[in-house]
Amino acid sequence: MISLSTHSELPDSQRVVITGIGLTAPNGNSLTELRAALLNGKSGVQPYEIRYFGKTLAGICDFETTRHQSKKDARRGTRAGGIGVFCANEALQDSGIDWVNTAKENVGVYIGVTEHGNVETESEIYQIKDYDYDTSFWSHHHNPRTVANNPAGEIALNMGITGPHYTIGAACAAGNAGMIQGLQMLRLGECDLAFAGGVSESIHTFGIFAGFASQGALATHDDPTKASRPFDKNRNGIVVAEGGCVYTLERLTDARARGAKIYGEIVGYAINTDATDFVLPNPERQAQCMRKALRIAGIAAEQIDIVSSHATGTHNGDILECVAIRDVFGDSDKTYVNNAKSFIGHSMGAAGALELAGNLLAFDDRQVHATINVDDLDEECALKGLVQNQPREVDRVDYILNNSFGMLGINSAVIIKRF
Amino acid sequence: MAKNQICFSFNQLTKIETKGDFADMAPEEIRQAIVDILSDIAPDEDLSHLDDSVNFRDQMELDSMDFLDIVMELRKRYRVQVPEEDYPQLASMDTTVSYLEPKMANVTA
């Protein structure tokens, strides 16, 4: 296997930077809104009800669906597609790219998804139930809505992008995986501009709620805003959320040539696999994943200022990630650990990209947002640098490591450097 | 609509009870039924100036998938089956209403 170059060995034409961000989260529809919510302890979890399953809790987005999409296209497409279209257009606007004069065949779209198609399939079955399951009432829109490339394809269709588009199925590591795919395609010269990130429409499938409930992994709490509580002794599972985050990624040479604003540089990344269980994480592999990302970045663990943890609020998952983080970061005095799911729930395919976005402005405001709802810290989750309940001001933030892990043992880590 | 109620059917037309008996519908009622379907399929269009003698496609943005939506909604709402060879009959409002009048007379509740 060819060993990957460490970051310091790369020419500028192989360095990849973030130049635009578009997002929707349950507690904000722009980077500044999300950042303010994370620094002010504002949750986005609300009461929710879905067919068959009934009353539960969810992270719900309220972005303007028709800002970049006609009502007709929104009806014809999927929620995941609509989220992607919103985020990609917002990212483009934020980037300041001269879109009219951009060669659309050199633009790629790489969108991570945890799952896709469940929402539409459940909806169709629900509809034909009233017609005695006569499949002649099954929608002709079903296939274009449920093909696995749908969310990325809707973005390409909406924006007239004629380069490659596809989704990356990577369970809950998908947001990071989308970004990594975008970076790799830029380095290979397969595109000159990548729209990369992840989306989640998962709150619209009853199956995900029912599945987590049957697994004993769905959060409940009288106060919705307290339901998502990673690292707390009384955590009782996941709050499912929808959301999306799409970045414009460019090679440093291109970004510099147009005088782009640069949020940060992706200097390290890794994806690996537990190969041990369908569901239960393997901290040894998670630690290997983080170490590989550090090796590619060419930095020591102690140089990471913020670890944006994946922890979802399940009993075992949180403890095992803490084992991995302790293994890698040990007694590092300057490394802080936080968690965005405590605010917005688990936004599935969007989580990796969205949770990273929530941390990026730390390069400028030097605040490490907290993990909230830690009323009674689980001793097994007592990480040295865990930022509990209130943000922490630091002298300087140079590196952020973003963890995202998923079922079937997929692990991912991305490292962003201040630019 | 409350935020926590948006979960159902982003992509489905509003669920409508089957109207059943089409036999008694006058042409103007059939026309209104088509307008209702079109307003769901093409929500961005202003249908108040629809010219009944002009093909839908020449005055609205409708593609083949949209026409299939019209066929599907006729099936769902009125249990009217439009065979594929008859799709050209749905070109304009005038031809659609003319085509549906006898079809509707044959529909039983």
Short mmCIF file of N, CA, C and O in Angstrom, two decimals, chain B:
data_model
loop_
_atom_site.label_atom_id
_atom_site.label_comp_id
_atom_site.label_asym_id
_atom_site.label_seq_id
_atom_site.Cartn_x
_atom_site.Cartn_y
_atom_site.Cartn_z
N MET B 1 -48.63 25.56 9.50
CA MET B 1 -48.47 24.17 9.96
C MET B 1 -47.40 24.14 11.06
O MET B 1 -46.33 24.73 10.92
N ALA B 2 -47.69 23.47 12.11
CA ALA B 2 -46.75 23.41 13.22
C ALA B 2 -45.50 22.65 12.79
O ALA B 2 -45.58 21.73 11.98
N LYS B 3 -44.37 23.07 13.33
CA LYS B 3 -43.11 22.47 12.91
C LYS B 3 -43.06 20.97 13.18
O LYS B 3 -42.49 20.21 12.43
N ASN B 4 -43.69 20.58 14.27
CA ASN B 4 -43.59 19.16 14.62
C ASN B 4 -44.61 18.30 13.89
O ASN B 4 -44.78 17.14 14.18
N GLN B 5 -45.28 18.89 12.93
CA GLN B 5 -46.24 18.09 12.17
C GLN B 5 -45.82 17.94 10.72
O GLN B 5 -46.59 17.49 9.89
N ILE B 6 -44.58 18.33 10.44
CA ILE B 6 -44.17 18.32 9.04
C ILE B 6 -43.71 16.95 8.58
O ILE B 6 -43.28 16.78 7.47
N CYS B 7 -43.84 15.98 9.44
CA CYS B 7 -43.23 14.69 9.14
C CYS B 7 -43.93 13.92 8.04
O CYS B 7 -43.35 13.08 7.39
N PHE B 8 -45.18 14.18 7.81
CA PHE B 8 -45.92 13.34 6.88
C PHE B 8 -45.87 13.87 5.47
O PHE B 8 -46.21 15.02 5.20
N SER B 9 -45.46 13.05 4.58
CA SER B 9 -45.68 13.25 3.16
C SER B 9 -45.19 14.58 2.62
O SER B 9 -45.95 15.42 2.20
N PHE B 10 -43.90 14.76 2.62
CA PHE B 10 -43.36 15.91 1.90
C PHE B 10 -43.69 15.80 0.43
O PHE B 10 -43.89 16.77 -0.25
N ASN B 11 -43.72 14.59 -0.01
CA ASN B 11 -43.71 14.38 -1.44
C ASN B 11 -45.04 13.89 -1.97
O ASN B 11 -45.20 13.69 -3.15
N GLN B 12 -45.95 13.71 -1.10
CA GLN B 12 -47.24 13.20 -1.56
C GLN B 12 -48.21 14.35 -1.66
O GLN B 12 -48.15 15.29 -0.90
N LEU B 13 -49.09 14.23 -2.60
CA LEU B 13 -50.18 15.18 -2.64
C LEU B 13 -50.98 14.99 -1.36
O LEU B 13 -50.99 13.92 -0.78
N THR B 14 -51.64 16.05 -0.96
CA THR B 14 -52.45 15.96 0.24
C THR B 14 -53.39 14.77 0.10
O THR B 14 -54.01 14.59 -0.94
N LYS B 15 -53.43 14.02 1.13
CA LYS B 15 -54.25 12.82 1.05
C LYS B 15 -55.72 13.21 0.96
O LYS B 15 -56.25 13.93 1.79
N ILE B 16 -56.37 12.71 -0.07
CA ILE B 16 -57.75 13.10 -0.31
C ILE B 16 -58.61 11.84 -0.39
O ILE B 16 -58.24 10.86 -1.02
N GLU B 17 -59.70 11.90 0.28
CA GLU B 17 -60.62 10.76 0.22
C GLU B 17 -61.09 10.57 -1.22
O GLU B 17 -61.34 11.53 -1.95
N THR B 18 -61.23 9.35 -1.62
CA THR B 18 -61.72 9.07 -2.96
C THR B 18 -63.11 9.66 -3.13
O THR B 18 -63.98 9.45 -2.29
N LYS B 19 -63.28 10.40 -4.20
CA LYS B 19 -64.57 11.06 -4.41
C LYS B 19 -65.63 10.07 -4.90
O LYS B 19 -66.80 10.29 -4.75
N GLY B 20 -65.16 9.01 -5.52
CA GLY B 20 -66.09 7.95 -5.89
C GLY B 20 -66.93 8.27 -7.11
O GLY B 20 -66.45 8.18 -8.23
N ASP B 21 -68.14 8.67 -6.90
CA ASP B 21 -69.10 8.79 -8.01
C ASP B 21 -68.81 10.01 -8.86
O ASP B 21 -68.96 11.15 -8.42
N PHE B 22 -68.38 9.75 -10.07
CA PHE B 22 -68.02 10.81 -11.00
C PHE B 22 -69.17 11.09 -11.97
O PHE B 22 -69.15 12.06 -12.71
N ALA B 23 -70.19 10.18 -11.94
CA ALA B 23 -71.19 10.19 -13.00
C ALA B 23 -71.99 11.48 -13.06
O ALA B 23 -72.40 11.91 -14.13
N ASP B 24 -72.19 12.09 -11.90
CA ASP B 24 -73.06 13.26 -11.89
C ASP B 24 -72.32 14.57 -12.14
O ASP B 24 -72.91 15.64 -12.07
N MET B 25 -71.04 14.48 -12.38
CA MET B 25 -70.28 15.73 -12.48
C MET B 25 -70.51 16.44 -13.80
O MET B 25 -70.39 15.85 -14.88
N ALA B 26 -70.81 17.72 -13.69
CA ALA B 26 -70.97 18.54 -14.88
C ALA B 26 -69.57 18.90 -15.41
O ALA B 26 -68.60 18.83 -14.66
N PRO B 27 -69.50 19.30 -16.67
CA PRO B 27 -68.18 19.65 -17.23
C PRO B 27 -67.43 20.68 -16.39
O PRO B 27 -66.21 20.55 -16.21
N GLU B 28 -68.14 21.67 -15.85
CA GLU B 28 -67.43 22.68 -15.06
C GLU B 28 -66.88 22.08 -13.76
O GLU B 28 -65.87 22.53 -13.23
N GLU B 29 -67.57 21.06 -13.25
CA GLU B 29 -67.06 20.40 -12.04
C GLU B 29 -65.83 19.54 -12.37
O GLU B 29 -64.89 19.45 -11.58
N ILE B 30 -65.89 18.92 -13.52
CA ILE B 30 -64.72 18.15 -13.96
C ILE B 30 -63.54 19.09 -14.15
O ILE B 30 -62.40 18.81 -13.72
N ARG B 31 -63.81 20.24 -14.76
CA ARG B 31 -62.74 21.23 -14.95
C ARG B 31 -62.12 21.62 -13.61
O ARG B 31 -60.89 21.67 -13.47
N GLN B 32 -62.97 21.88 -12.62
CA GLN B 32 -62.46 22.28 -11.31
C GLN B 32 -61.64 21.16 -10.67
O GLN B 32 -60.62 21.41 -10.02
N ALA B 33 -62.09 19.93 -10.90
CA ALA B 33 -61.34 18.79 -10.37
C ALA B 33 -59.93 18.75 -10.97
O ALA B 33 -58.94 18.47 -10.27
N ILE B 34 -59.84 19.05 -12.27
CA ILE B 34 -58.52 19.07 -12.93
C ILE B 34 -57.68 20.24 -12.41
O ILE B 34 -56.48 20.10 -12.17
N VAL B 35 -58.31 21.39 -12.23
CA VAL B 35 -57.58 22.54 -11.70
C VAL B 35 -57.02 22.21 -10.31
O VAL B 35 -55.87 22.54 -9.99
N ASP B 36 -57.83 21.54 -9.51
CA ASP B 36 -57.37 21.17 -8.16
C ASP B 36 -56.14 20.26 -8.23
O ASP B 36 -55.18 20.42 -7.47
N ILE B 37 -56.22 19.31 -9.15
CA ILE B 37 -55.08 18.40 -9.31
C ILE B 37 -53.85 19.17 -9.81
O ILE B 37 -52.74 19.02 -9.28
N LEU B 38 -54.05 20.03 -10.80
CA LEU B 38 -52.92 20.81 -11.35
C LEU B 38 -52.29 21.72 -10.29
O LEU B 38 -51.07 21.90 -10.26
N SER B 39 -53.14 22.28 -9.43
CA SER B 39 -52.59 23.20 -8.44
C SER B 39 -51.72 22.45 -7.42
O SER B 39 -50.81 23.02 -6.83
N ASP B 40 -52.00 21.18 -7.24
CA ASP B 40 -51.14 20.37 -6.37
C ASP B 40 -49.85 19.96 -7.09
O ASP B 40 -48.77 19.97 -6.51
N ILE B 41 -49.99 19.63 -8.36
CA ILE B 41 -48.83 19.15 -9.13
C ILE B 41 -47.88 20.28 -9.47
O ILE B 41 -46.67 20.10 -9.50
N ALA B 42 -48.45 21.46 -9.76
CA ALA B 42 -47.63 22.60 -10.17
C ALA B 42 -47.91 23.78 -9.24
O ALA B 42 -48.51 24.78 -9.63
N PRO B 43 -47.47 23.69 -7.99
CA PRO B 43 -47.85 24.70 -7.00
C PRO B 43 -47.29 26.09 -7.25
O PRO B 43 -47.75 27.06 -6.64
N ASP B 44 -46.29 26.19 -8.13
CA ASP B 44 -45.72 27.52 -8.41
C ASP B 44 -46.49 28.26 -9.49
O ASP B 44 -46.24 29.44 -9.74
N GLU B 45 -47.40 27.59 -10.17
CA GLU B 45 -48.09 28.18 -11.33
C GLU B 45 -49.33 28.95 -10.90
O GLU B 45 -50.03 28.56 -9.97
N ASP B 46 -49.60 30.03 -11.63
CA ASP B 46 -50.85 30.75 -11.47
C ASP B 46 -51.84 30.17 -12.48
O ASP B 46 -51.67 30.32 -13.69
N LEU B 47 -52.84 29.49 -11.99
CA LEU B 47 -53.77 28.79 -12.88
C LEU B 47 -55.01 29.62 -13.20
O LEU B 47 -55.90 29.16 -13.91
N SER B 48 -55.05 30.85 -12.68
CA SER B 48 -56.27 31.65 -12.90
C SER B 48 -56.41 32.10 -14.36
O SER B 48 -57.49 32.45 -14.79
N HIS B 49 -55.29 32.08 -15.08
CA HIS B 49 -55.35 32.53 -16.48
C HIS B 49 -55.23 31.37 -17.47
O HIS B 49 -54.87 31.56 -18.63
N LEU B 50 -55.53 30.19 -16.99
CA LEU B 50 -55.42 29.00 -17.85
C LEU B 50 -56.34 29.12 -19.05
O LEU B 50 -57.53 29.41 -18.92
N ASP B 51 -55.76 28.93 -20.24
CA ASP B 51 -56.56 28.96 -21.47
C ASP B 51 -56.93 27.52 -21.80
O ASP B 51 -56.07 26.69 -22.11
N ASP B 52 -58.23 27.24 -21.75
CA ASP B 52 -58.67 25.84 -21.87
C ASP B 52 -58.41 25.24 -23.24
O ASP B 52 -58.37 24.01 -23.38
N SER B 53 -58.23 26.09 -24.24
CA SER B 53 -58.04 25.57 -25.59
C SER B 53 -56.57 25.33 -25.93
O SER B 53 -56.25 24.73 -26.94
N VAL B 54 -55.68 25.81 -25.08
CA VAL B 54 -54.24 25.70 -25.34
C VAL B 54 -53.67 24.51 -24.55
O VAL B 54 -54.09 24.26 -23.42
N ASN B 55 -52.73 23.80 -25.18
CA ASN B 55 -52.12 22.67 -24.49
C ASN B 55 -51.50 23.11 -23.16
O ASN B 55 -50.87 24.16 -23.08
N PHE B 56 -51.69 22.27 -22.14
CA PHE B 56 -51.10 22.57 -20.82
C PHE B 56 -49.62 22.88 -20.95
O PHE B 56 -49.10 23.83 -20.38
N ARG B 57 -48.93 22.06 -21.73
CA ARG B 57 -47.47 22.19 -21.83
C ARG B 57 -47.03 23.50 -22.46
O ARG B 57 -45.89 23.92 -22.27
N ASP B 58 -47.93 24.13 -23.22
CA ASP B 58 -47.57 25.40 -23.86
C ASP B 58 -47.81 26.60 -22.94
O ASP B 58 -47.46 27.72 -23.27
N GLN B 59 -48.42 26.36 -21.81
CA GLN B 59 -48.67 27.48 -20.89
C GLN B 59 -48.24 27.17 -19.45
O GLN B 59 -48.36 28.03 -18.58
N MET B 60 -47.74 25.97 -19.22
CA MET B 60 -47.26 25.60 -17.89
C MET B 60 -46.01 24.76 -18.04
O MET B 60 -45.79 24.17 -19.09
N GLU B 61 -45.23 24.70 -16.95
CA GLU B 61 -44.09 23.79 -16.97
C GLU B 61 -44.56 22.41 -16.51
O GLU B 61 -44.68 22.16 -15.31
N LEU B 62 -44.85 21.56 -17.47
CA LEU B 62 -45.29 20.20 -17.15
C LEU B 62 -44.47 19.22 -17.99
O LEU B 62 -44.33 19.42 -19.19
N ASP B 63 -43.98 18.19 -17.36
CA ASP B 63 -43.26 17.17 -18.11
C ASP B 63 -44.00 15.83 -18.00
O ASP B 63 -45.10 15.75 -17.44
N SER B 64 -43.39 14.80 -18.53
CA SER B 64 -44.09 13.51 -18.60
C SER B 64 -44.41 12.96 -17.20
O SER B 64 -45.45 12.33 -17.00
N MET B 65 -43.52 13.22 -16.24
CA MET B 65 -43.80 12.75 -14.88
C MET B 65 -45.00 13.50 -14.29
O MET B 65 -45.77 12.93 -13.51
N ASP B 66 -45.16 14.76 -14.68
CA ASP B 66 -46.32 15.52 -14.20
C ASP B 66 -47.62 14.95 -14.78
O ASP B 66 -48.63 14.89 -14.10
N PHE B 67 -47.55 14.59 -16.06
CA PHE B 67 -48.75 13.99 -16.66
C PHE B 67 -49.10 12.68 -15.97
O PHE B 67 -50.28 12.38 -15.75
N LEU B 68 -48.09 11.94 -15.60
CA LEU B 68 -48.36 10.71 -14.83
C LEU B 68 -48.99 11.04 -13.48
O LEU B 68 -49.79 10.26 -12.96
N ASP B 69 -48.64 12.19 -12.94
CA ASP B 69 -49.27 12.62 -11.69
C ASP B 69 -50.77 12.88 -11.91
O ASP B 69 -51.59 12.55 -11.05
N ILE B 70 -51.10 13.50 -13.05
CA ILE B 70 -52.52 13.74 -13.34
C ILE B 70 -53.26 12.40 -13.42
O ILE B 70 -54.33 12.23 -12.82
N VAL B 71 -52.66 11.47 -14.13
CA VAL B 71 -53.27 10.14 -14.28
C VAL B 71 -53.43 9.47 -12.91
O VAL B 71 -54.48 8.91 -12.58
N MET B 72 -52.38 9.57 -12.11
CA MET B 72 -52.42 8.93 -10.78
C MET B 72 -53.48 9.57 -9.89
O MET B 72 -54.22 8.88 -9.17
N GLU B 73 -53.57 10.89 -9.95
CA GLU B 73 -54.55 11.55 -9.09
C GLU B 73 -55.99 11.26 -9.53
O GLU B 73 -56.89 11.16 -8.71
N LEU B 74 -56.21 11.14 -10.85
CA LEU B 74 -57.54 10.74 -11.32
C LEU B 74 -57.88 9.35 -10.79
O LEU B 74 -59.02 9.07 -10.41
N ARG B 75 -56.89 8.49 -10.77
CA ARG B 75 -57.09 7.13 -10.27
C ARG B 75 -57.38 7.15 -8.77
O ARG B 75 -58.30 6.51 -8.28
N LYS B 76 -56.56 7.94 -8.04
CA LYS B 76 -56.70 7.96 -6.58
C LYS B 76 -57.98 8.66 -6.14
O LYS B 76 -58.68 8.19 -5.25
N ARG B 77 -58.27 9.79 -6.76
CA ARG B 77 -59.38 10.59 -6.27
C ARG B 77 -60.72 10.14 -6.82
O ARG B 77 -61.75 10.27 -6.16
N TYR B 78 -60.73 9.67 -8.07
CA TYR B 78 -62.01 9.36 -8.73
C TYR B 78 -62.08 7.94 -9.28
O TYR B 78 -63.07 7.58 -9.91
N ARG B 79 -61.02 7.19 -9.04
CA ARG B 79 -60.97 5.80 -9.54
C ARG B 79 -61.18 5.73 -11.06
O ARG B 79 -61.75 4.77 -11.57
N VAL B 80 -60.75 6.75 -11.74
CA VAL B 80 -60.82 6.75 -13.20
C VAL B 80 -59.49 6.22 -13.74
O VAL B 80 -58.43 6.71 -13.37
N GLN B 81 -59.57 5.22 -14.59
CA GLN B 81 -58.35 4.66 -15.18
C GLN B 81 -58.15 5.28 -16.57
O GLN B 81 -59.06 5.25 -17.40
N VAL B 82 -56.98 5.85 -16.77
CA VAL B 82 -56.66 6.40 -18.09
C VAL B 82 -55.58 5.52 -18.70
O VAL B 82 -54.42 5.56 -18.26
N PRO B 83 -55.93 4.70 -19.71
CA PRO B 83 -54.91 3.84 -20.32
C PRO B 83 -53.87 4.66 -21.08
O PRO B 83 -54.16 5.77 -21.54
N GLU B 84 -52.67 4.10 -21.20
CA GLU B 84 -51.55 4.85 -21.77
C GLU B 84 -51.86 5.40 -23.16
O GLU B 84 -51.45 6.51 -23.50
N GLU B 85 -52.60 4.62 -23.96
CA GLU B 85 -52.88 5.10 -25.32
C GLU B 85 -53.76 6.34 -25.33
O GLU B 85 -53.86 7.05 -26.33
N ASP B 86 -54.41 6.62 -24.20
CA ASP B 86 -55.28 7.80 -24.14
C ASP B 86 -54.58 9.03 -23.56
O ASP B 86 -55.19 10.11 -23.47
N TYR B 87 -53.33 8.90 -23.18
CA TYR B 87 -52.64 10.05 -22.57
C TYR B 87 -52.70 11.32 -23.43
O TYR B 87 -52.83 12.42 -22.89
N PRO B 88 -52.60 11.20 -24.77
CA PRO B 88 -52.68 12.44 -25.58
C PRO B 88 -53.99 13.20 -25.39
O PRO B 88 -54.05 14.40 -25.66
N GLN B 89 -55.02 12.51 -24.90
CA GLN B 89 -56.30 13.18 -24.68
C GLN B 89 -56.22 14.20 -23.53
O GLN B 89 -57.12 15.03 -23.36
N LEU B 90 -55.17 14.11 -22.75
CA LEU B 90 -55.03 15.03 -21.61
C LEU B 90 -54.18 16.25 -21.97
O LEU B 90 -53.61 16.89 -21.10
N ALA B 91 -54.13 16.59 -23.25
CA ALA B 91 -53.24 17.67 -23.70
C ALA B 91 -53.67 19.04 -23.19
O ALA B 91 -52.85 19.80 -22.68
N SER B 92 -54.94 19.35 -23.32
CA SER B 92 -55.43 20.66 -22.87
C SER B 92 -56.62 20.46 -21.94
O SER B 92 -57.13 19.35 -21.80
N MET B 93 -57.10 21.55 -21.35
CA MET B 93 -58.26 21.43 -20.48
C MET B 93 -59.49 20.98 -21.28
O MET B 93 -60.25 20.10 -20.83
N ASP B 94 -59.68 21.58 -22.45
CA ASP B 94 -60.85 21.22 -23.27
C ASP B 94 -60.84 19.73 -23.61
O ASP B 94 -61.85 19.04 -23.45
N THR B 95 -59.70 19.23 -24.09
CA THR B 95 -59.64 17.82 -24.48
C THR B 95 -59.76 16.91 -23.26
O THR B 95 -60.37 15.84 -23.32
N THR B 96 -59.21 17.36 -22.15
CA THR B 96 -59.28 16.54 -20.93
C THR B 96 -60.73 16.40 -20.45
O THR B 96 -61.19 15.30 -20.14
N VAL B 97 -61.42 17.52 -20.39
CA VAL B 97 -62.82 17.49 -19.92
C VAL B 97 -63.67 16.65 -20.87
O VAL B 97 -64.47 15.81 -20.43
N SER B 98 -63.49 16.85 -22.18
CA SER B 98 -64.25 16.05 -23.16
C SER B 98 -63.97 14.57 -22.99
O SER B 98 -64.87 13.73 -23.06
N TYR B 99 -62.72 14.27 -22.78
CA TYR B 99 -62.33 12.87 -22.64
C TYR B 99 -62.92 12.26 -21.37
O TYR B 99 -63.38 11.11 -21.35
N LEU B 100 -62.91 13.04 -20.29
CA LEU B 100 -63.33 12.48 -19.00
C LEU B 100 -64.85 12.36 -18.85
O LEU B 100 -65.32 11.51 -18.10
N GLU B 101 -65.58 13.19 -19.55
CA GLU B 101 -67.05 13.18 -19.37
C GLU B 101 -67.66 11.77 -19.52
O GLU B 101 -68.29 11.29 -18.57
N PRO B 102 -67.45 11.10 -20.63
CA PRO B 102 -68.02 9.74 -20.74
C PRO B 102 -67.33 8.75 -19.80
O PRO B 102 -67.97 7.83 -19.29
N LYS B 103 -66.02 8.95 -19.57
CA LYS B 103 -65.33 8.04 -18.65
C LYS B 103 -65.97 8.11 -17.28
O LYS B 103 -66.14 7.11 -16.59
N MET B 104 -66.30 9.30 -16.88
CA MET B 104 -66.86 9.49 -15.56
C MET B 104 -68.26 8.90 -15.47
O MET B 104 -68.67 8.40 -14.43
N ALA B 105 -68.96 8.97 -16.59
CA ALA B 105 -70.31 8.40 -16.60
C ALA B 105 -70.28 6.90 -16.36
O ALA B 105 -71.23 6.32 -15.86
N ASN B 106 -69.13 6.30 -16.70
CA ASN B 106 -69.03 4.84 -16.54
C ASN B 106 -68.53 4.41 -15.16
O ASN B 106 -68.45 3.24 -14.85
N VAL B 107 -68.15 5.42 -14.40
CA VAL B 107 -67.59 5.10 -13.08
C VAL B 107 -68.72 4.88 -12.08
O VAL B 107 -69.65 5.66 -12.01
N THR B 108 -68.61 3.84 -11.35
CA THR B 108 -69.59 3.62 -10.29
C THR B 108 -68.94 3.86 -8.94
O THR B 108 -67.74 3.68 -8.77
N ALA B 109 -69.74 4.27 -8.04
CA ALA B 109 -69.22 4.60 -6.72
C ALA B 109 -68.72 3.35 -6.01
O ALA B 109 -69.26 2.29 -6.22
#
